[in-house]
Coordinates of C-alpha atoms in Angstrom, one line a residue:
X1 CA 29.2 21.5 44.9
X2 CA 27.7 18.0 45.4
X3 CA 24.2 20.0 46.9
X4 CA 24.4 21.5 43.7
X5 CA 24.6 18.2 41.5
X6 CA 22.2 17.2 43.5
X7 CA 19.8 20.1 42.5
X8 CA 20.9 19.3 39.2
X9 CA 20.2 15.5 39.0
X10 CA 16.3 15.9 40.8
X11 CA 15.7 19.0 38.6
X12 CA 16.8 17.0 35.7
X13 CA 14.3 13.8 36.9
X14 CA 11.6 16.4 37.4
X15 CA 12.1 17.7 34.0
X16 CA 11.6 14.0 32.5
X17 CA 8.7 13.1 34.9
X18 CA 7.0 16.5 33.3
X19 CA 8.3 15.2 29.7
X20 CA 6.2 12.0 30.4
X21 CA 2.7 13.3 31.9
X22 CA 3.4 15.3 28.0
X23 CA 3.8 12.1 26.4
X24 CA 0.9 10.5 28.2
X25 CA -1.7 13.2 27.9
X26 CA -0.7 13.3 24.1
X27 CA -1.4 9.8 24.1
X28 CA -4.9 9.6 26.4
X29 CA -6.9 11.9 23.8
X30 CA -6.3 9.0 21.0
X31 CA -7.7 6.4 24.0
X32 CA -11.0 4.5 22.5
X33 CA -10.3 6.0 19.1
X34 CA -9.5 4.1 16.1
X35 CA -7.8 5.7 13.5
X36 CA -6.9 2.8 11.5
X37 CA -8.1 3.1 7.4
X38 CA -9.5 0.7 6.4
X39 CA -10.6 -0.9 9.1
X40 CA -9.0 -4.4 9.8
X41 CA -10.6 -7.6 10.3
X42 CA -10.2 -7.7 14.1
X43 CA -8.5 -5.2 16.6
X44 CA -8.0 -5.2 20.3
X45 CA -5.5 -2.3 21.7
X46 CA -4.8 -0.8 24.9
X47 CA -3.9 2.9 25.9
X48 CA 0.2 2.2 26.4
X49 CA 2.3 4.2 24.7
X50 CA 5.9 3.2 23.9
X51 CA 8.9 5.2 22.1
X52 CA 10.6 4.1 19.5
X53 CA 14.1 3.7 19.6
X54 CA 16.5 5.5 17.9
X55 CA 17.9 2.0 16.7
X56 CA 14.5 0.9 15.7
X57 CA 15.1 -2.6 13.0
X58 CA 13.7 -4.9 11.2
X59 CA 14.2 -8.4 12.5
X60 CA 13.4 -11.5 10.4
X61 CA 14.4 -14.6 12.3
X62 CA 12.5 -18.0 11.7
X63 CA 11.0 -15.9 8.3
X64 CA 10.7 -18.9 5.4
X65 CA 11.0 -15.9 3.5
X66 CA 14.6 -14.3 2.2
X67 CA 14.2 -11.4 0.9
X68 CA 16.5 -11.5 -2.2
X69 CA 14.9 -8.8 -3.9
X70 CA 14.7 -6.3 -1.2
X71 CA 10.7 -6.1 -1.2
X72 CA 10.3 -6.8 3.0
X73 CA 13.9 -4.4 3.3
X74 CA 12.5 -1.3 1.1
X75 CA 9.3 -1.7 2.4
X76 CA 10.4 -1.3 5.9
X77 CA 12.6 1.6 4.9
X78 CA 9.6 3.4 3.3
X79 CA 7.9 2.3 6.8
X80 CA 10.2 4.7 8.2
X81 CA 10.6 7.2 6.5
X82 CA 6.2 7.6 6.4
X83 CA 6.5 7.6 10.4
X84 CA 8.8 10.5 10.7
X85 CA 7.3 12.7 7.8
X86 CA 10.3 14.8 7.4
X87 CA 10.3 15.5 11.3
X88 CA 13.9 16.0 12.8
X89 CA 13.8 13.4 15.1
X90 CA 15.8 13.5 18.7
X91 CA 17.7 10.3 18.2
X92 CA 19.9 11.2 21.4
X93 CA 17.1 9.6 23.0
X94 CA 17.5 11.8 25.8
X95 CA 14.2 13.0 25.4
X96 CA 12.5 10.4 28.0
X97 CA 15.0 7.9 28.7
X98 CA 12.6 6.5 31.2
X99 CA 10.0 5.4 28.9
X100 CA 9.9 1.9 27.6
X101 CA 11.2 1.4 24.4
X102 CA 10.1 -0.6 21.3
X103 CA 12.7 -2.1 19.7
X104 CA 12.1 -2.7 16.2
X105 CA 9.4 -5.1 14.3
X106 CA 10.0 -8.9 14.1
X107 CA 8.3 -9.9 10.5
X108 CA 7.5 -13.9 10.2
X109 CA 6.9 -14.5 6.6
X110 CA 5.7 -18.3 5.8
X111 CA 6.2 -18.6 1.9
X112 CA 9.5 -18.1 0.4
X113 CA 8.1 -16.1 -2.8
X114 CA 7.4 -13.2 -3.9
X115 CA 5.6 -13.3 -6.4
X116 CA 3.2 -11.0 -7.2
X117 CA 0.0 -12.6 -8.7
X118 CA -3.7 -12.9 -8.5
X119 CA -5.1 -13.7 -4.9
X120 CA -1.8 -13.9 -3.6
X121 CA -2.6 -14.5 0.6
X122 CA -2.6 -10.6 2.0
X123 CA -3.8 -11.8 5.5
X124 CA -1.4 -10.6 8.1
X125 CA -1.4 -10.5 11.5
X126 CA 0.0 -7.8 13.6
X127 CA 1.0 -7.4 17.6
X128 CA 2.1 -4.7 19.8
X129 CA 3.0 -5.8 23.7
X130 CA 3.0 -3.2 26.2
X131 CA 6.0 -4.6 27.9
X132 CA 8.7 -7.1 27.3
X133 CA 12.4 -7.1 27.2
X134 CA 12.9 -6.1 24.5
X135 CA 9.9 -4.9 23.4
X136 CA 9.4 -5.4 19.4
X137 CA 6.4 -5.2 17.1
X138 CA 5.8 -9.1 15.2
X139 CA 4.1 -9.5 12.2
X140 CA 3.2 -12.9 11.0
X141 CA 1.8 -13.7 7.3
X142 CA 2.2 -16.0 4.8
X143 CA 3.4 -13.8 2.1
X144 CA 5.6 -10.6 2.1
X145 CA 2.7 -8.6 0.4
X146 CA 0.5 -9.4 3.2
X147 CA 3.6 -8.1 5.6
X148 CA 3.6 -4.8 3.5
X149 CA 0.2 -4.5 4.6
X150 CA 1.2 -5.2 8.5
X151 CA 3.5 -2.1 7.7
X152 CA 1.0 0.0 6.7
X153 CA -1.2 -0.6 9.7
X154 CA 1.7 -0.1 12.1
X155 CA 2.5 3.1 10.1
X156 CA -1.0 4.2 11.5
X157 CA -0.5 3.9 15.2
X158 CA 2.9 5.8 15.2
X159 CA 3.0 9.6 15.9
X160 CA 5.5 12.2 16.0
X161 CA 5.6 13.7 19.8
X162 CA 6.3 17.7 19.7
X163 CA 7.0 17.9 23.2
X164 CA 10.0 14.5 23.0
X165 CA 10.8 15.0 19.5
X166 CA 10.5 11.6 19.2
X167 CA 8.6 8.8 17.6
X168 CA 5.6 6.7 19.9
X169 CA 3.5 4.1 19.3
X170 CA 0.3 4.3 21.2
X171 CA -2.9 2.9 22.4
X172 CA -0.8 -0.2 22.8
X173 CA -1.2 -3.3 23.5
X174 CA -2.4 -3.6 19.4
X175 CA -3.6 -7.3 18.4
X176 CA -4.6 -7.0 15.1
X177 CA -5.9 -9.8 12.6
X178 CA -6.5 -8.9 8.8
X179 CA -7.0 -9.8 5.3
X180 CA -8.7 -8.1 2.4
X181 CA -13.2 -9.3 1.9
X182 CA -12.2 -8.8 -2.0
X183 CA -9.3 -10.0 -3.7
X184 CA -9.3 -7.1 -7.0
X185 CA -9.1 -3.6 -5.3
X186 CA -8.5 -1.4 -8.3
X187 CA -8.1 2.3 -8.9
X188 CA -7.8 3.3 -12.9
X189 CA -5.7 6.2 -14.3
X190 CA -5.9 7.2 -17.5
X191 CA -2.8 8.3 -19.2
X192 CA -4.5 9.2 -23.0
X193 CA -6.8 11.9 -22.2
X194 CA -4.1 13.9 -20.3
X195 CA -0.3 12.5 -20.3
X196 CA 0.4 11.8 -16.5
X197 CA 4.2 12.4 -15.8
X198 CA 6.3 9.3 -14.6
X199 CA 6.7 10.8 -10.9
X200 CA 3.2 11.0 -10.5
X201 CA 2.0 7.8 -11.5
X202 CA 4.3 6.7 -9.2
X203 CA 3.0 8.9 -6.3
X204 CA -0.6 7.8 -7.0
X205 CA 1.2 3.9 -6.7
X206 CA 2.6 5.3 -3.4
X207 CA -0.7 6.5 -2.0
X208 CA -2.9 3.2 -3.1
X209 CA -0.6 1.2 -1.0
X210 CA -1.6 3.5 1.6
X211 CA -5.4 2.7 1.1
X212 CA -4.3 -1.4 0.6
X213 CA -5.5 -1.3 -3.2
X214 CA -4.1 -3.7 -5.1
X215 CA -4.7 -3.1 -8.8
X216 CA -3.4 -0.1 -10.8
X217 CA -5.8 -0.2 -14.1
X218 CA -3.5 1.5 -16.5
X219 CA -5.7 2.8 -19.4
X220 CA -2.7 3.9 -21.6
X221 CA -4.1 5.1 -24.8
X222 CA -7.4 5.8 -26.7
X223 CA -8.7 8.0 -29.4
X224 CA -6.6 10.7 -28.1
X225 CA -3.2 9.7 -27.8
X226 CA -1.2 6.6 -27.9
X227 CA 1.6 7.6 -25.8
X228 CA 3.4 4.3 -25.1
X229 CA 6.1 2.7 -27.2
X230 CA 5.4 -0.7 -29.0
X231 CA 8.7 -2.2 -30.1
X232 CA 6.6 -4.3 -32.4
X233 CA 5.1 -1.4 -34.4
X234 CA 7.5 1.4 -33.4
X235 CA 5.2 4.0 -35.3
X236 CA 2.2 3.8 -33.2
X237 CA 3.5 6.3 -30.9
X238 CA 3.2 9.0 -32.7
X239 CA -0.2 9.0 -31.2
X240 CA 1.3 10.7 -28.8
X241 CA 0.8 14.4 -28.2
X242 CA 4.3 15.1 -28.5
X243 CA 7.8 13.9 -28.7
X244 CA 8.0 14.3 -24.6
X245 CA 4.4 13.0 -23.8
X246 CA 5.3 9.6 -24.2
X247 CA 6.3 6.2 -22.3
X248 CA 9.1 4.1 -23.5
X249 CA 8.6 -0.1 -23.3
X250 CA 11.2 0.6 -20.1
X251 CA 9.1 3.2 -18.0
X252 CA 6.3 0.7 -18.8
X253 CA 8.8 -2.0 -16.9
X254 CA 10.0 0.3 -14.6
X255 CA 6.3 1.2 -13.5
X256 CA 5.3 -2.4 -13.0
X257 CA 8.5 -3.3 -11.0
X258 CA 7.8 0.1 -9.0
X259 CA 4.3 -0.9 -8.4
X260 CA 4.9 -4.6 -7.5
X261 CA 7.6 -4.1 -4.9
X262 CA 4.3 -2.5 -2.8
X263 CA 2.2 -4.7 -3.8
X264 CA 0.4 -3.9 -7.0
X265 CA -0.2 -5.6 -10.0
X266 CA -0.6 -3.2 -13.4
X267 CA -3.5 -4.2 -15.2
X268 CA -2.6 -2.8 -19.0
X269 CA -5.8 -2.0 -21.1
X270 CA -6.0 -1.4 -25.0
X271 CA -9.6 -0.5 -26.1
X272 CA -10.5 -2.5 -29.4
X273 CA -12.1 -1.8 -31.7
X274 CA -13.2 1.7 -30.5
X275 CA -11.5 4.3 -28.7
X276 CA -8.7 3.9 -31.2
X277 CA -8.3 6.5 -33.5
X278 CA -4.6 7.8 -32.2
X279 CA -3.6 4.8 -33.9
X280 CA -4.2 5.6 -37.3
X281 CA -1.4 8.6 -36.7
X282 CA 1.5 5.8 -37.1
X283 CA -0.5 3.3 -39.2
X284 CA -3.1 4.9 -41.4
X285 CA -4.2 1.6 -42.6
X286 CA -6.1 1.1 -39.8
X287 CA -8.9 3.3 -40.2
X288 CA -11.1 2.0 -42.2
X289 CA -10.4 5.4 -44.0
X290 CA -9.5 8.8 -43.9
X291 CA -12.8 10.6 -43.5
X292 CA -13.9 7.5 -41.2
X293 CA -11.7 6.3 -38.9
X294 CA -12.4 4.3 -36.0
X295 CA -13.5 1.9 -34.7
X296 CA -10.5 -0.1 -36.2
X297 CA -11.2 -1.7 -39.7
X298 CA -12.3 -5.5 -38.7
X299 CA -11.8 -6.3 -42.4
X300 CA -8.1 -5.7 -42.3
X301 CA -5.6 -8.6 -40.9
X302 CA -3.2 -5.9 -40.5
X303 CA -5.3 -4.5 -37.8
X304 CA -5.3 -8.1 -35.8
X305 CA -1.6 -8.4 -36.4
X306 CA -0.9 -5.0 -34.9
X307 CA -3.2 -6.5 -31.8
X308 CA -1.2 -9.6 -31.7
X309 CA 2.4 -7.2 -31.8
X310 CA 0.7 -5.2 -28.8
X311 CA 0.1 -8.2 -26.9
X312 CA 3.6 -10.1 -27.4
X313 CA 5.2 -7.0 -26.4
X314 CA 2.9 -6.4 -23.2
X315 CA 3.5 -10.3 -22.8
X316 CA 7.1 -9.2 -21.9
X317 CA 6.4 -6.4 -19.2
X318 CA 3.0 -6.7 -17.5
X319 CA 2.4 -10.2 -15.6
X320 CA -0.5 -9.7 -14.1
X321 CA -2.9 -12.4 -15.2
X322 CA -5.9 -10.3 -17.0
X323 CA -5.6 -8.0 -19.7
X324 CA -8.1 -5.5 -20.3
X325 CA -9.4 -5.4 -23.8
X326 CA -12.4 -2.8 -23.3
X327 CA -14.4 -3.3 -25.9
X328 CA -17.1 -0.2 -25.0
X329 CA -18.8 2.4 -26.6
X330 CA -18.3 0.8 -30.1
X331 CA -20.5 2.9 -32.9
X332 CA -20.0 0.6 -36.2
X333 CA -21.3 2.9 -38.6
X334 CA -18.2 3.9 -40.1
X335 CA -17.8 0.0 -41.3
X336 CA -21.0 0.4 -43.4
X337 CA -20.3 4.0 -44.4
X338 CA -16.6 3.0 -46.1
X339 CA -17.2 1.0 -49.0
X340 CA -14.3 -1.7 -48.6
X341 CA -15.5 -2.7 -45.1
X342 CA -19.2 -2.8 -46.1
X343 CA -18.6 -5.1 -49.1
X344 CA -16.2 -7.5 -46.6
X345 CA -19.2 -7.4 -44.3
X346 CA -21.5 -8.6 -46.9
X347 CA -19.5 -11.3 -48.2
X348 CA -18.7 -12.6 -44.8
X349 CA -22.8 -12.0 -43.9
X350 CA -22.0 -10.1 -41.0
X351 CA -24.5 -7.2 -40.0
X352 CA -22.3 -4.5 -38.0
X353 CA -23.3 -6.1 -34.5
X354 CA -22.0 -9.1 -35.3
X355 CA -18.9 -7.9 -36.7
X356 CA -18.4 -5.9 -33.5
X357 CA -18.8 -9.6 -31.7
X358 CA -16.3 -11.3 -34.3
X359 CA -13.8 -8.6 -33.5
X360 CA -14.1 -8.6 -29.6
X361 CA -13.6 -12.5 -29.7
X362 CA -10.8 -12.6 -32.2
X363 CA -8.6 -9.8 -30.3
X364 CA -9.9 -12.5 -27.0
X365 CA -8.3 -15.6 -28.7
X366 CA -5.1 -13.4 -29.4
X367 CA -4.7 -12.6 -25.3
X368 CA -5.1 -15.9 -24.8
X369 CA -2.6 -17.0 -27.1
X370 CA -0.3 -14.8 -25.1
X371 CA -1.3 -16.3 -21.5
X372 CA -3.5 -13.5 -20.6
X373 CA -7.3 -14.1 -19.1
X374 CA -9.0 -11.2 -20.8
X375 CA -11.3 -8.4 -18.3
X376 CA -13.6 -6.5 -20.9
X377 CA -16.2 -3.5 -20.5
X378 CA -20.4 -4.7 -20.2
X379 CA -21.0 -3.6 -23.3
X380 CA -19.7 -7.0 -24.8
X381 CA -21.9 -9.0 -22.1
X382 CA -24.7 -6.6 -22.7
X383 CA -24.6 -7.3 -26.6
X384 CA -23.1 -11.1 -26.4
X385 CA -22.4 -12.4 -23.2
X386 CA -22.7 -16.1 -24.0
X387 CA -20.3 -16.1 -27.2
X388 CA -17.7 -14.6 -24.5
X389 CA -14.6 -16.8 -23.3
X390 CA -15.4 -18.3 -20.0
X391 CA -11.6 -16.5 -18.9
X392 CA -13.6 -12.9 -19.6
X393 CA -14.2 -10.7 -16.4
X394 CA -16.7 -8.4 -17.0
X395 CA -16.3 -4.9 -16.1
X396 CA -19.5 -3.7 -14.7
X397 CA -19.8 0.4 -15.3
X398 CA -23.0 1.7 -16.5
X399 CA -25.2 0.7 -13.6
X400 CA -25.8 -1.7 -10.7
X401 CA -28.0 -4.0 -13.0
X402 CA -25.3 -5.9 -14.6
X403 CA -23.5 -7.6 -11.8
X404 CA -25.9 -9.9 -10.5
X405 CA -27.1 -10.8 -14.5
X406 CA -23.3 -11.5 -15.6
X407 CA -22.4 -13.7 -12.2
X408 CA -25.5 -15.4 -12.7
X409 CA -24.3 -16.6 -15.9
X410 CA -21.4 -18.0 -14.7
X411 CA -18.9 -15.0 -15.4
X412 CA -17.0 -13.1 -13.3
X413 CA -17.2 -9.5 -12.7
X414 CA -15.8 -6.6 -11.3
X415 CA -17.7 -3.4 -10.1
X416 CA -17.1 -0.1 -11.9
X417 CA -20.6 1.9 -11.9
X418 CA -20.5 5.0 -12.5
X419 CA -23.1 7.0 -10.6
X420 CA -20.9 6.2 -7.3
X421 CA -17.4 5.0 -8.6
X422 CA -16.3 7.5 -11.0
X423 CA -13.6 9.7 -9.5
X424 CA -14.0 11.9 -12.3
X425 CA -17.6 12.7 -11.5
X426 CA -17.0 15.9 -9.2
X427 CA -20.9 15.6 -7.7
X428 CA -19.9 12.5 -6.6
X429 CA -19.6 12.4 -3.1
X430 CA -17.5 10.2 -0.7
X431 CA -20.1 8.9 1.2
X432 CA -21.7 7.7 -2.0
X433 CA -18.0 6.2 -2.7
X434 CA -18.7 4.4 1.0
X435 CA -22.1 3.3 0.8
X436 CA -21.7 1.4 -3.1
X437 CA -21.8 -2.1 -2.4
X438 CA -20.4 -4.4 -5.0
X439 CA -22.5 -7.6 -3.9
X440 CA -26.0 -5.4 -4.6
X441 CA -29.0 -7.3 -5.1
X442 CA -26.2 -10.9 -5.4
X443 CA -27.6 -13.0 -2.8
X444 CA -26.4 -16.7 -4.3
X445 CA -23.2 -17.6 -2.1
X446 CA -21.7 -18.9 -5.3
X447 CA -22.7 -15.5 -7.6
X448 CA -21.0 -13.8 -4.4
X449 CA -17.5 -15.5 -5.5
X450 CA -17.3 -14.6 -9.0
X451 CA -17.5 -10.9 -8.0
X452 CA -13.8 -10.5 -7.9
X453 CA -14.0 -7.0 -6.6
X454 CA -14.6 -3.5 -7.7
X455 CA -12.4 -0.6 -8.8
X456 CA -12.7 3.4 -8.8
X457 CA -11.9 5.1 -12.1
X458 CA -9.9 8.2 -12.9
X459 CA -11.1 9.4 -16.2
X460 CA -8.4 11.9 -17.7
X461 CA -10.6 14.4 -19.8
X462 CA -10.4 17.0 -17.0
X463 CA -7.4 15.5 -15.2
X464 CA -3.5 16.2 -15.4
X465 CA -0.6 16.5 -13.3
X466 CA -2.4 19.1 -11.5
X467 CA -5.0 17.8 -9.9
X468 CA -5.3 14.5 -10.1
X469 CA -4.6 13.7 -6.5
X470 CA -7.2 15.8 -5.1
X471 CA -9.6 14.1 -7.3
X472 CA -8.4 10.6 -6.4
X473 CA -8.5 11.2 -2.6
X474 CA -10.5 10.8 0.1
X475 CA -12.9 9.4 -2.2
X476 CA -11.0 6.4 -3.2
X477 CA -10.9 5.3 0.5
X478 CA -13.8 5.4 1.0
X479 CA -14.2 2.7 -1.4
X480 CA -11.0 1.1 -0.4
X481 CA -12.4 0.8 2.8
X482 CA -15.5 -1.4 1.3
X483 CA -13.8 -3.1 -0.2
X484 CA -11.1 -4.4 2.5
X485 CA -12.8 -4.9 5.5
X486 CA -15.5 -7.7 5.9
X487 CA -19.1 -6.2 5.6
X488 CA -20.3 -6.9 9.0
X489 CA -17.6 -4.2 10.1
X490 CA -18.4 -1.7 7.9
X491 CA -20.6 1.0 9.1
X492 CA -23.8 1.4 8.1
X493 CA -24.1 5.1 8.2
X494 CA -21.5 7.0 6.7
X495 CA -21.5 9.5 9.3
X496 CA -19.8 6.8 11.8
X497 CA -16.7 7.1 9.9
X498 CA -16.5 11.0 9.3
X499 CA -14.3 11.5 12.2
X500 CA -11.3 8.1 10.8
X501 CA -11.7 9.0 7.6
X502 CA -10.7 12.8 7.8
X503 CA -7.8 11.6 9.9
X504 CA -6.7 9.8 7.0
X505 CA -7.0 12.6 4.3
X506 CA -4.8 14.5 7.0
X507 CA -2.2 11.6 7.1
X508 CA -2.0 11.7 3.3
X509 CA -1.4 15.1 3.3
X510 CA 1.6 14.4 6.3
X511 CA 2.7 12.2 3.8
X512 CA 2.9 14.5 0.9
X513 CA -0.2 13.3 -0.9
X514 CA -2.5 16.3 -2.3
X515 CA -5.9 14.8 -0.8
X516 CA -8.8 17.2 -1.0
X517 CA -11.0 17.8 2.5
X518 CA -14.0 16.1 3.2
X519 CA -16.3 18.8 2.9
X520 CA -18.3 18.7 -0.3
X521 CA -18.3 16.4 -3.6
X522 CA -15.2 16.0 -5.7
X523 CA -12.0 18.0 -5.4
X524 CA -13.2 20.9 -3.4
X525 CA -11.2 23.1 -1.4
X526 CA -10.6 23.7 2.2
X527 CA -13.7 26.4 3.0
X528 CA -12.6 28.7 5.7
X529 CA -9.2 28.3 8.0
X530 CA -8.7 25.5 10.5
X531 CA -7.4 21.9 11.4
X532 CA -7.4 19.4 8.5
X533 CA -8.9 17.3 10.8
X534 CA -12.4 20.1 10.5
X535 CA -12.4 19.9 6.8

């Protein structure tokens, strides 16, 4: 009996010796690959591997930071839960007891906020020992959103072994040092066009966390629809499409809390004074008439007061700093085509194109009566660009020429154009998405600082529920990446990151994101079988 036990125990050791030359083959073809999107400021890493124990935790001593709302807590939760991807994980541990274990993740967190605004510090830094007893993960930064980025990275050097059943972290030792180059790393949705159910907003909130974008630009309503509720003017909903196509003033919270517990701000938009015909459905008087109606009658108060309700209420539920006031695309002809606005335009001696520049900076003076800085489409540059506020952000979108003309005047900008930026352009490509450079042809240092960042748009004329994943991703991280990581580390032939970027696409698909493959412009579809790390 004992020669037997003995049998027994060595067979048993063998077994686990031939469990680890798994693990560590599984772990060698990662070695001198970087799979990390986007790419951080600095990295070093080895080619340990360590398993993560079944206990795994979050550890917060000497944090400034307390974590009364939960945000460090959730996010490490949602950490979790991205690393196993619905695996069944082997929490006996007995699947390589000899193995060193990694403990958990020690998160030093300087500032004692968290609140979410404008330029908040996202820097992190993250380390990954080999060995130690115990072994944990630290994370240093000076605010908790720039530890929810630390997260993410770690997410992306933890795999799921097949052969353990059990969680790794390779390629370590990991010393990692990060922040964002641009501080406004937007991605737009628009929710008029096409009504975009409450989960999946959400899930696209979920997935730019993922990519470290920072702004959701939430185009709620335009000609088509007006789907949100405005407590102020309760009938301007029935813009909507129908009765269940619609937001109440609560989702609209609910949305903002969602997104800001990852680290997002929800930058609202209402386009004045064109783009606005859904909101003649609740309020007639708005149009300038029946037959005619938009842009939105500039000779009626009534239209301004509607503005000012809009605002007070958004006042209440979106914090973030700008508001977006769009102001593109504005054909004035129906002013001089409905007798009532023409003769208020001749007794005030406004030609259309200033009327169009009286309303833009009177719906401006209303946002900032309500505390907002005001972000508002090129066109208003393009057609008056001095008479602007000096808070106004100008949203760059109809070429690469604007930029450097509106920084040079003293504005700030953010980069929109759409011949590489526009999600909803299918011939767009991804490596057009990775090669757009927001600091084009802006070589002042000083002109470089008022670009604030750029942001990819998802127009909603061909996009719903259905598909708007696949349409977002991979291309938005390709532009994620450009915008994160500092220029000098980008590459400077698309092709380099082929190979890190597909892994990605793959890992949002783990993660139950609907990203499209690689191959090909737009939302295309996988072309033949094989790994979705060859598509």
């Amino acid at each position: 009996m004992a020669k037997l036990s003995e049998l027994r125990i060595c067979f048993y050791i063998l077994n686990q010796l031939f469990l680890i030359l798994i693990v560590t083959a599984s772990a060698a073809t990662n070695v001198g690959k970087l799979n990390i999107w986007p790419m951080p400021l600095s990295v070093t890493n080895g080619n340990g591997v360590l398993y993560m124990s079944k206990d795994f935790e979050l550890r917060t001593e000497g944090s400034k930071y307390k974590d009364v709302s939960g945000i460090l807590k959730n996010g490490f939760s949602r950490l979790l839960d991205v690393i196993k991807t619905d695996h069944e994980i082997d929490v006996s541990g007995h699947g390589f007891p000899y193995l060193p274990k990694i403990q958990g993740i020690h998160v030093i967190i300087v500032s004692p906020s968290d609140e979410l605004h404008y330029a908040v510090d996202e820097s992190y830094k993250l380390t990954v020992p080999a060995e130690g007893n115990p072994v944990y993960a630290r994370i240093e930064a000076n605010s908790v959103y720039g530890a929810l980025h630390g997260f993410q990275t770690f997410s992306q050097v933890c795999y799921f072994n097949f052969a353990s059943r059990g969680l790794e972290v390779r390629q370590v030792p990991w010393d990692i040092t990060d922040k964002p180059r641009f501080s406004y790393r937007g991605l737009l949705i628009d929710t008029s066009r096409h009504y975009q159910p409450l989960p999946m907003i959400k899930k696209v909130i979920d997935s730019m966390a993922y990519a470290k974008l920072n702004v959701l630009h939430w185009h709620i309503v335009d000609a088509q629809s007006f789907p949100l509720e405005i407590p102020s003017y309760p009938n301007l909903w029935k813009g909507a499409y129908s009765d269940s196509e619609r937001y109440t003033i609560m989702d609209a919270t609910d949305i903002v809390s969602y997104a800001q517990t990852r680290g997002i701000n929800v930058l609202a938009e209402i386009d004045v004074p064109g783009h606005a015909l859904s909101w003649g459905n609740g309020y007639p008087q708005l149009w300038p008439s029946k037959d005619c109606q938009q842009p939105l009658d500039v000779s009626n108060d009534f239209t301004f007061k509607v503005i000012d309700g809009i605002l007070s209420d958004f006042s209440k539920v979106f914090k973030f700093k700008f508001i977006h006031l769009g102001g593109d695309e504005v054909n004035t002809s129906c002013w001089t085509q409905t007798p009532h606005v023409r003769n208020w335009l001749k007794n005030h001696r406004m030609t259309e194109s200033k009327a169009y520049e009286y309303f833009v900076l009177r719906a401006q003076n209303i946002a900032l009566s309500h505390g907002y800085e005001i972000i508002n489409w090129e066109e208003t540059f393009n057609n008056f660009g001095s008479k602007l506020s000096r808070k106004t952000v100008v949203h760059n979108w109809l070429g690469i020429g604007v930029a450097p003309k509106v920084v040079a005047s003293g504005l700030r900008c953010i980069v929109s154009n759409q011949d590489k930026w526009y999600l909803d352009h299918l011939d767009a490509t991804w490596e057009g998405f990775y090669m757009n450079e927001p600091l084009t042809n802006i070589t002042n240092p000083n002109h470089q600082q008022l670009v604030l960042g750029g942001e990819v748009c998802m127009w909603g004329e061909n996009i719903d529920g259905s598909d708007i994943e696949q349409t977002i991703w991979p291309r938005a991280a390709a532009a994620a990446e450009r915008l994160w990581t500092p220029y000098n580390k980008l590459a400077k032939d698309p092709r380099e990151v082929v190979e890190r970027l597909s892994h990605f696409r793959c890992l949002l698909n783990q993660r139950g994101v609907a990203a499209a493959p690689l191959n090909g412009p737009g939302r295309v579809a996988p072309y033949q079988p094989g790994s979705c790390f060859r598509q």
